[in-house]
């Protein structure tokens, strides 16, 4: 629209002519909105509200009298309030670049003043303190010209060829170098230790690999040896079983032969021994009968004759027994029973003869069959 003007977001529109501005200012200030301006009767100018920058490189002298070159950067702008805009517009509207020049000169003066009250050590170690003091001392002065400082940065402090800062930093440099050397030595040692550890790990891995390989080879050799021995071992086991069977067979044959020898030799020998013992018993009985006959009266001759015949009778009986096949059913007790039976039969015969001779004719002792030597008794003896 004709005559309607709108300032940019970072500008302040100053309208001169006609009515005066706030506080008796020769212009009205418009920011953030447009305004209808009558041509010819009103004049419009624009003041920047954007951030500006000023660089300062000033030679200052410290409290110790050491010349220092200080470089700083100041970031500033026109204040957003109407008073600041009016103050800045009255001073810089026609040449707004002068704001950076004037700001640099103001801060250069304050830097010289504050650095003169500080030592080089304080300046080096407390740069933020220096910047804060410069800002505090320049704030009121900058406000008078409508400017505000957003930040102040001390870029460098140089003592030129005096070498004071280098001398001051020499112990720190030496300490830093020493620490760097120590760190380098530690790093070298750590690297060597790491290399040694890696070498040990490689050697250990190689050893373990060799051990595993040897164990594997040993297992393979053992399996091959077992496979090679399987046939001979099986044959040896078979031969061992054959020998065991043959040994068992030989043992059984020996047991059978022993039984045969017992039946063929030991038993007949025992029978012969028993026969001899029976003869000895018969002889003893004969001697006893002879003694009894010697003491008797009236039958001495007859008894003598019978006694003389008794050994012959027993001998005949024993001779028949020797040629007979005797089965002893109850062992050694059976042999004794045979001998006792023979002697008993002889005595029975002798007693029968005596009774027949002493009794009247036809009056022999009634025979109930119990004294018949031919009758088998309860003894388990069989003579064939």
Short mmCIF file of C-alpha atoms in Angstrom, two decimals:
data_model
loop_
_atom_site.label_atom_id
_atom_site.label_comp_id
_atom_site.label_asym_id
_atom_site.label_seq_id
_atom_site.Cartn_x
_atom_site.Cartn_y
_atom_site.Cartn_z
CA UNK A 1 0.00 0.00 0.00
CA UNK A 2 1.33 3.40 -0.82
CA UNK A 3 2.98 5.05 2.22
CA UNK A 4 2.78 1.97 4.47
CA UNK A 5 6.23 0.84 5.69
CA UNK A 6 7.20 -2.26 7.65
CA UNK A 7 10.66 -2.77 9.30
CA UNK A 8 12.53 -6.08 9.09
CA UNK A 9 12.64 -8.34 12.19
CA UNK A 10 16.22 -7.18 12.97
CA UNK A 11 15.55 -3.50 12.25
CA UNK A 12 14.03 -0.53 13.99
CA UNK A 13 12.10 1.95 11.81
CA UNK A 14 12.75 5.59 12.73
CA UNK A 15 10.12 8.04 11.49
CA UNK A 16 11.10 11.67 11.64
CA UNK A 17 8.91 14.71 10.92
CA UNK A 18 5.66 15.62 12.53
CA UNK A 19 5.12 14.60 16.06
CA UNK A 20 8.16 13.95 18.26
CA UNK A 21 8.98 10.58 19.69
CA UNK A 22 9.15 9.27 23.24
CA UNK A 23 11.10 11.37 25.70
CA UNK A 24 11.41 14.28 23.30
CA UNK A 25 13.27 12.21 20.69
CA UNK A 26 13.36 13.79 17.23
CA UNK A 27 11.80 10.63 15.73
CA UNK A 28 9.37 7.91 16.52
CA UNK A 29 10.54 4.29 16.89
CA UNK A 30 8.58 1.45 15.31
CA UNK A 31 9.59 -2.24 15.73
CA UNK A 32 7.75 -5.46 15.00
CA UNK A 33 4.88 -3.93 12.99
CA UNK A 34 4.16 -1.59 10.09
CA UNK A 35 3.21 2.07 10.04
CA UNK A 36 1.54 4.34 7.53
CA UNK A 37 3.96 7.04 6.58
CA UNK A 38 2.78 10.15 4.72
CA UNK A 39 5.15 10.81 1.85
CA UNK A 40 6.97 14.10 1.69
CA UNK A 41 5.84 15.03 5.20
CA UNK A 42 7.54 12.06 6.93
CA UNK A 43 10.97 10.51 6.50
CA UNK A 44 11.78 6.91 7.32
CA UNK A 45 15.21 5.53 8.25
CA UNK A 46 16.13 2.03 9.45
CA UNK A 47 18.58 1.16 12.28
CA UNK A 48 19.95 -2.36 12.43
CA UNK A 49 19.31 -4.45 15.54
CA UNK A 50 21.44 -7.34 14.34
CA UNK A 51 24.52 -8.69 16.10
CA UNK A 52 27.74 -6.86 15.34
CA UNK A 53 31.36 -7.79 15.96
CA UNK A 54 34.43 -5.82 16.87
CA UNK A 55 38.00 -7.02 17.14
CA UNK A 56 40.57 -5.47 19.47
CA UNK A 57 44.36 -5.91 19.33
CA UNK A 58 45.87 -3.71 22.01
CA UNK A 59 49.29 -3.50 23.62
CA UNK A 60 48.95 -3.39 27.37
CA UNK A 61 51.34 -3.39 30.30
CA UNK A 62 50.83 -5.72 33.23
CA UNK A 63 51.34 -4.88 36.88
CA UNK A 64 54.91 -6.26 36.60
CA UNK A 65 55.66 -3.86 33.75
CA UNK A 66 55.66 -6.53 31.04
CA UNK A 67 54.26 -5.45 27.70
CA UNK A 68 51.55 -7.73 26.44
CA UNK A 69 49.60 -7.80 23.20
CA UNK A 70 46.01 -8.76 23.89
CA UNK A 71 43.56 -9.77 21.20
CA UNK A 72 39.84 -9.91 21.97
CA UNK A 73 36.53 -10.18 20.13
CA UNK A 74 33.43 -8.28 21.28
CA UNK A 75 29.91 -9.28 20.21
CA UNK A 76 27.42 -6.43 20.67
CA UNK A 77 24.17 -4.99 19.33
CA UNK A 78 21.74 -2.15 19.75
CA UNK A 79 19.44 -2.68 22.70
CA UNK A 80 15.85 -3.74 21.99
CA UNK A 81 14.26 -1.08 24.21
CA UNK A 82 13.18 2.29 22.80
CA UNK A 83 15.69 4.28 24.85
CA UNK A 84 18.64 2.24 23.54
CA UNK A 85 17.35 2.55 19.97
CA UNK A 86 16.97 6.33 20.34
CA UNK A 87 20.49 6.68 21.80
CA UNK A 88 22.05 4.52 19.08
CA UNK A 89 20.00 6.19 16.32
CA UNK A 90 21.14 9.65 17.31
CA UNK A 91 24.80 8.54 17.24
CA UNK A 92 25.12 5.96 14.49
CA UNK A 93 22.12 6.28 12.16
CA UNK A 94 24.04 8.11 9.48
CA UNK A 95 27.14 5.82 9.77
CA UNK A 96 26.24 2.58 11.47
CA UNK A 97 29.72 1.07 10.87
CA UNK A 98 31.05 3.45 13.49
CA UNK A 99 29.44 1.25 16.16
CA UNK A 100 32.20 -1.40 15.73
CA UNK A 101 34.99 1.18 15.72
CA UNK A 102 33.76 2.98 18.78
CA UNK A 103 33.08 -0.25 20.64
CA UNK A 104 36.64 -1.46 19.91
CA UNK A 105 38.15 1.73 21.22
CA UNK A 106 36.04 1.63 24.38
CA UNK A 107 37.06 -1.93 25.15
CA UNK A 108 40.72 -1.25 24.32
CA UNK A 109 40.78 1.43 27.00
CA UNK A 110 39.16 -0.83 29.56
CA UNK A 111 41.56 -3.68 28.71
CA UNK A 112 44.58 -1.46 29.30
CA UNK A 113 43.18 -0.31 32.61
CA UNK A 114 42.30 -3.78 33.95
CA UNK A 115 45.44 -5.55 32.62
CA UNK A 116 47.57 -2.90 34.37
CA UNK A 117 46.15 -4.10 37.68
CA UNK A 118 46.86 -7.80 37.08
CA UNK A 119 49.97 -9.98 36.83
CA UNK A 120 50.86 -12.05 33.81
CA UNK A 121 50.18 -15.25 35.79
CA UNK A 122 46.67 -14.01 36.61
CA UNK A 123 46.05 -13.01 33.03
CA UNK A 124 47.16 -16.44 31.79
CA UNK A 125 45.30 -18.47 34.35
CA UNK A 126 42.23 -16.24 34.85
CA UNK A 127 41.17 -15.03 31.42
CA UNK A 128 37.50 -15.32 32.29
CA UNK A 129 38.05 -13.02 35.25
CA UNK A 130 39.62 -10.46 32.91
CA UNK A 131 36.70 -10.66 30.49
CA UNK A 132 34.15 -10.32 33.28
CA UNK A 133 35.82 -7.24 34.74
CA UNK A 134 36.06 -5.58 31.32
CA UNK A 135 32.36 -6.23 30.68
CA UNK A 136 31.37 -4.90 34.09
CA UNK A 137 33.36 -1.68 33.69
CA UNK A 138 32.16 -1.03 30.14
CA UNK A 139 28.49 -1.84 30.66
CA UNK A 140 27.42 1.64 31.78
CA UNK A 141 29.42 3.39 29.10
CA UNK A 142 28.03 1.13 26.37
CA UNK A 143 24.49 1.71 27.61
CA UNK A 144 24.89 5.44 27.10
CA UNK A 145 25.38 4.93 23.39
CA UNK A 146 22.52 2.41 23.17
CA UNK A 147 24.66 -0.74 22.84
CA UNK A 148 24.72 -3.91 24.87
CA UNK A 149 27.56 -6.49 24.88
CA UNK A 150 26.58 -10.12 24.50
CA UNK A 151 30.09 -11.58 24.99
CA UNK A 152 33.76 -10.81 25.24
CA UNK A 153 36.35 -13.40 24.33
CA UNK A 154 40.09 -12.97 25.04
CA UNK A 155 41.69 -14.70 22.07
CA UNK A 156 45.37 -14.41 22.91
CA UNK A 157 47.91 -12.80 25.22
CA UNK A 158 51.41 -12.44 23.79
CA UNK A 159 54.51 -11.01 25.48
CA UNK A 160 56.41 -10.62 22.21
CA UNK A 161 60.16 -11.21 22.50
CA UNK A 162 60.39 -10.88 26.28
CA UNK A 163 59.97 -14.63 26.76
CA UNK A 164 58.29 -14.17 30.13
CA UNK A 165 55.32 -16.38 29.31
CA UNK A 166 57.63 -19.04 27.89
CA UNK A 167 59.81 -18.89 31.00
CA UNK A 168 56.73 -19.05 33.18
CA UNK A 169 55.45 -22.03 31.28
CA UNK A 170 58.84 -23.78 31.21
CA UNK A 171 58.28 -25.77 34.45
CA UNK A 172 54.86 -26.72 33.23
CA UNK A 173 56.29 -27.65 29.86
CA UNK A 174 59.00 -29.69 31.56
CA UNK A 175 56.40 -31.39 33.74
CA UNK A 176 54.23 -31.99 30.75
CA UNK A 177 57.19 -33.31 28.78
CA UNK A 178 58.16 -35.49 31.72
CA UNK A 179 54.62 -36.76 31.97
CA UNK A 180 54.59 -37.26 28.24
CA UNK A 181 57.84 -39.21 28.42
CA UNK A 182 56.51 -41.25 31.32
CA UNK A 183 53.32 -41.85 29.43
CA UNK A 184 55.35 -42.80 26.36
CA UNK A 185 57.52 -45.15 28.42
CA UNK A 186 54.45 -46.67 30.01
CA UNK A 187 52.86 -47.00 26.61
CA UNK A 188 56.06 -48.60 25.28
CA UNK A 189 56.22 -50.94 28.27
CA UNK A 190 52.54 -51.78 27.90
CA UNK A 191 53.11 -52.42 24.21
CA UNK A 192 56.11 -54.68 24.99
CA UNK A 193 54.13 -56.50 27.65
CA UNK A 194 51.25 -56.88 25.24
CA UNK A 195 53.61 -58.26 22.62
CA UNK A 196 55.15 -60.63 25.17
CA UNK A 197 51.70 -61.70 26.32
CA UNK A 198 50.68 -62.24 22.72
CA UNK A 199 53.85 -64.28 22.14
CA UNK A 200 53.14 -66.33 25.29
CA UNK A 201 49.57 -66.85 24.18
CA UNK A 202 50.76 -67.98 20.77
CA UNK A 203 53.30 -70.33 22.37
CA UNK A 204 50.67 -71.68 24.75
CA UNK A 205 48.25 -72.17 21.87
CA UNK A 206 50.97 -73.92 19.87
CA UNK A 207 51.77 -76.13 22.89
CA UNK A 208 48.13 -77.02 23.42
CA UNK A 209 47.77 -77.71 19.72
CA UNK A 210 50.83 -79.98 19.81
CA UNK A 211 49.51 -81.78 22.90
CA UNK A 212 46.11 -82.30 21.30
CA UNK A 213 47.75 -83.49 18.09
CA UNK A 214 49.97 -85.90 20.04
CA UNK A 215 46.96 -87.22 21.96
CA UNK A 216 45.07 -87.65 18.70
CA UNK A 217 48.02 -89.46 17.13
CA UNK A 218 48.36 -91.65 20.24
CA UNK A 219 44.67 -92.56 20.07
CA UNK A 220 44.97 -93.36 16.37
CA UNK A 221 48.05 -95.52 17.01
CA UNK A 222 46.29 -97.22 19.94
CA UNK A 223 43.23 -97.95 17.81
CA UNK A 224 45.40 -99.30 15.00
CA UNK A 225 47.36 -101.47 17.47
CA UNK A 226 44.13 -102.78 18.97
CA UNK A 227 42.80 -103.51 15.51
CA UNK A 228 46.05 -105.29 14.61
CA UNK A 229 45.94 -107.31 17.85
CA UNK A 230 42.28 -108.21 17.53
CA UNK A 231 42.96 -111.27 15.34
CA UNK A 232 45.83 -112.72 17.44
CA UNK A 233 43.95 -111.99 20.64
CA UNK A 234 40.89 -113.80 19.35
CA UNK A 235 43.04 -116.75 18.30
CA UNK A 236 44.80 -116.76 21.69
CA UNK A 237 41.43 -116.68 23.48
CA UNK A 238 40.25 -119.58 21.34
CA UNK A 239 43.42 -121.56 22.09
CA UNK A 240 43.03 -120.73 25.76
CA UNK A 241 39.48 -122.06 25.72
CA UNK A 242 40.67 -125.22 23.94
CA UNK A 243 43.42 -125.71 26.55
CA UNK A 244 40.90 -125.15 29.33
CA UNK A 245 38.59 -127.77 27.81
CA UNK A 246 41.49 -130.19 27.41
CA UNK A 247 42.59 -129.55 31.00
CA UNK A 248 39.07 -130.22 32.24
CA UNK A 249 38.91 -133.40 30.19
CA UNK A 250 42.27 -134.55 31.54
CA UNK A 251 41.12 -133.80 35.10
CA UNK A 252 38.00 -135.85 34.56
CA UNK A 253 40.07 -138.71 33.10
CA UNK A 254 42.39 -138.56 36.12
CA UNK A 255 39.41 -138.65 38.49
CA UNK A 256 38.00 -141.64 36.60
CA UNK A 257 41.35 -143.39 36.67
CA UNK A 258 41.63 -142.75 40.39
CA UNK A 259 38.24 -144.30 40.93
CA UNK A 260 39.27 -147.28 38.80
CA UNK A 261 42.47 -147.71 40.84
CA UNK A 262 40.48 -147.58 44.04
CA UNK A 263 38.11 -150.23 42.74
CA UNK A 264 40.85 -152.44 41.29
CA UNK A 265 43.62 -152.14 43.88
CA UNK A 266 42.55 -150.41 47.08
CA UNK A 267 39.35 -152.36 47.64
CA UNK A 268 40.91 -155.80 47.02
CA UNK A 269 43.81 -154.85 49.25
CA UNK A 270 41.42 -153.83 51.99
CA UNK A 271 39.55 -157.15 51.55
CA UNK A 272 42.83 -159.10 51.83
CA UNK A 273 43.77 -157.20 54.92
CA UNK A 274 40.41 -157.97 56.47
CA UNK A 275 40.84 -161.66 55.60
CA UNK A 276 44.17 -161.76 57.38
CA UNK A 277 42.64 -160.09 60.40
CA UNK A 278 39.82 -162.67 60.45
CA UNK A 279 42.40 -165.49 60.40
CA UNK A 280 44.18 -163.90 63.30
CA UNK A 281 40.94 -163.68 65.25
CA UNK A 282 40.17 -167.34 64.48
CA UNK A 283 43.59 -168.34 65.70
CA UNK A 284 43.05 -166.44 68.90
CA UNK A 285 39.67 -168.10 69.40
CA UNK A 286 41.27 -171.49 68.82
CA UNK A 287 43.81 -170.84 71.50
CA UNK A 288 41.03 -169.84 73.87
CA UNK A 289 39.09 -173.03 73.15
CA UNK A 290 42.18 -175.09 73.74
CA UNK A 291 42.62 -173.49 77.09
CA UNK A 292 39.02 -174.13 78.03
CA UNK A 293 39.23 -177.73 76.82
CA UNK A 294 42.28 -178.36 78.94
CA UNK A 295 40.29 -177.41 82.04
CA UNK A 296 37.19 -179.50 81.28
CA UNK A 297 36.63 -183.15 82.38
CA UNK A 298 35.49 -186.19 80.33
CA UNK A 299 35.39 -184.42 76.97
CA UNK A 300 38.97 -183.50 76.56
CA UNK A 301 39.75 -185.83 73.73
CA UNK A 302 36.66 -184.98 71.74
CA UNK A 303 37.05 -181.34 72.29
CA UNK A 304 40.65 -181.60 71.33
CA UNK A 305 39.71 -183.22 68.07
CA UNK A 306 37.11 -180.60 67.35
CA UNK A 307 39.45 -177.81 68.26
CA UNK A 308 42.05 -179.22 65.96
CA UNK A 309 39.50 -179.25 63.13
CA UNK A 310 38.22 -175.73 63.79
CA UNK A 311 41.10 -173.87 62.07
CA UNK A 312 40.65 -176.08 59.04
CA UNK A 313 36.98 -175.22 58.95
CA UNK A 314 37.67 -171.51 59.22
CA UNK A 315 40.43 -171.78 56.66
CA UNK A 316 38.10 -173.49 54.22
CA UNK A 317 35.49 -170.84 54.84
CA UNK A 318 38.02 -168.07 54.36
CA UNK A 319 39.36 -169.70 51.23
CA UNK A 320 35.87 -169.76 49.83
CA UNK A 321 35.46 -166.13 50.81
CA UNK A 322 38.73 -165.15 49.11
CA UNK A 323 37.56 -166.60 45.80
CA UNK A 324 34.14 -165.09 46.10
CA UNK A 325 32.98 -161.73 44.69
CA UNK A 326 32.15 -159.79 47.87
CA UNK A 327 30.05 -156.66 47.67
CA UNK A 328 30.35 -154.69 50.86
CA UNK A 329 27.25 -152.60 51.19
CA UNK A 330 28.20 -150.72 54.32
CA UNK A 331 31.97 -150.08 53.92
CA UNK A 332 34.54 -151.01 56.60
CA UNK A 333 31.78 -152.02 59.01
CA UNK A 334 30.65 -154.59 56.47
CA UNK A 335 34.12 -156.18 56.35
CA UNK A 336 34.13 -156.53 60.11
CA UNK A 337 30.72 -158.14 60.00
CA UNK A 338 31.99 -160.69 57.44
CA UNK A 339 34.88 -161.71 59.71
CA UNK A 340 32.65 -161.93 62.75
CA UNK A 341 30.18 -164.02 60.78
CA UNK A 342 32.87 -166.50 59.79
CA UNK A 343 34.08 -166.93 63.36
CA UNK A 344 30.52 -167.21 64.60
CA UNK A 345 29.76 -169.92 62.07
CA UNK A 346 32.79 -171.90 63.19
CA UNK A 347 31.78 -171.64 66.83
CA UNK A 348 28.21 -172.64 65.98
CA UNK A 349 29.42 -175.73 64.21
CA UNK A 350 31.59 -176.63 67.18
CA UNK A 351 28.73 -176.16 69.61
CA UNK A 352 26.38 -178.29 67.50
CA UNK A 353 28.85 -181.13 67.39
CA UNK A 354 29.21 -181.00 71.17
CA UNK A 355 25.45 -181.15 71.73
CA UNK A 356 25.00 -184.05 69.33
CA UNK A 357 27.70 -186.03 71.04
CA UNK A 358 26.39 -185.46 74.51
CA UNK A 359 22.67 -186.11 73.79
CA UNK A 360 20.93 -189.52 73.42
CA UNK A 361 20.42 -190.82 69.95
CA UNK A 362 17.49 -189.25 68.31
CA UNK A 363 17.44 -186.43 70.84
CA UNK A 364 19.36 -183.78 69.11
CA UNK A 365 18.67 -180.15 69.93
CA UNK A 366 15.71 -178.88 68.10
CA UNK A 367 17.00 -176.75 65.26
CA UNK A 368 14.96 -173.62 64.75
CA UNK A 369 17.08 -172.62 61.83
CA UNK A 370 18.70 -169.72 63.58
CA UNK A 371 22.09 -171.44 63.93
CA UNK A 372 22.26 -172.65 60.36
CA UNK A 373 25.37 -171.10 58.91
CA UNK A 374 23.89 -171.41 55.49
CA UNK A 375 20.91 -169.23 56.39
CA UNK A 376 21.47 -165.58 55.68
CA UNK A 377 21.06 -163.39 58.73
CA UNK A 378 20.25 -159.70 59.07
CA UNK A 379 23.81 -158.66 58.18
CA UNK A 380 24.07 -157.03 54.79
CA UNK A 381 26.52 -159.68 53.40
CA UNK A 382 26.23 -161.49 50.14
CA UNK A 383 28.65 -164.30 49.17
CA UNK A 384 28.65 -165.67 45.63
#
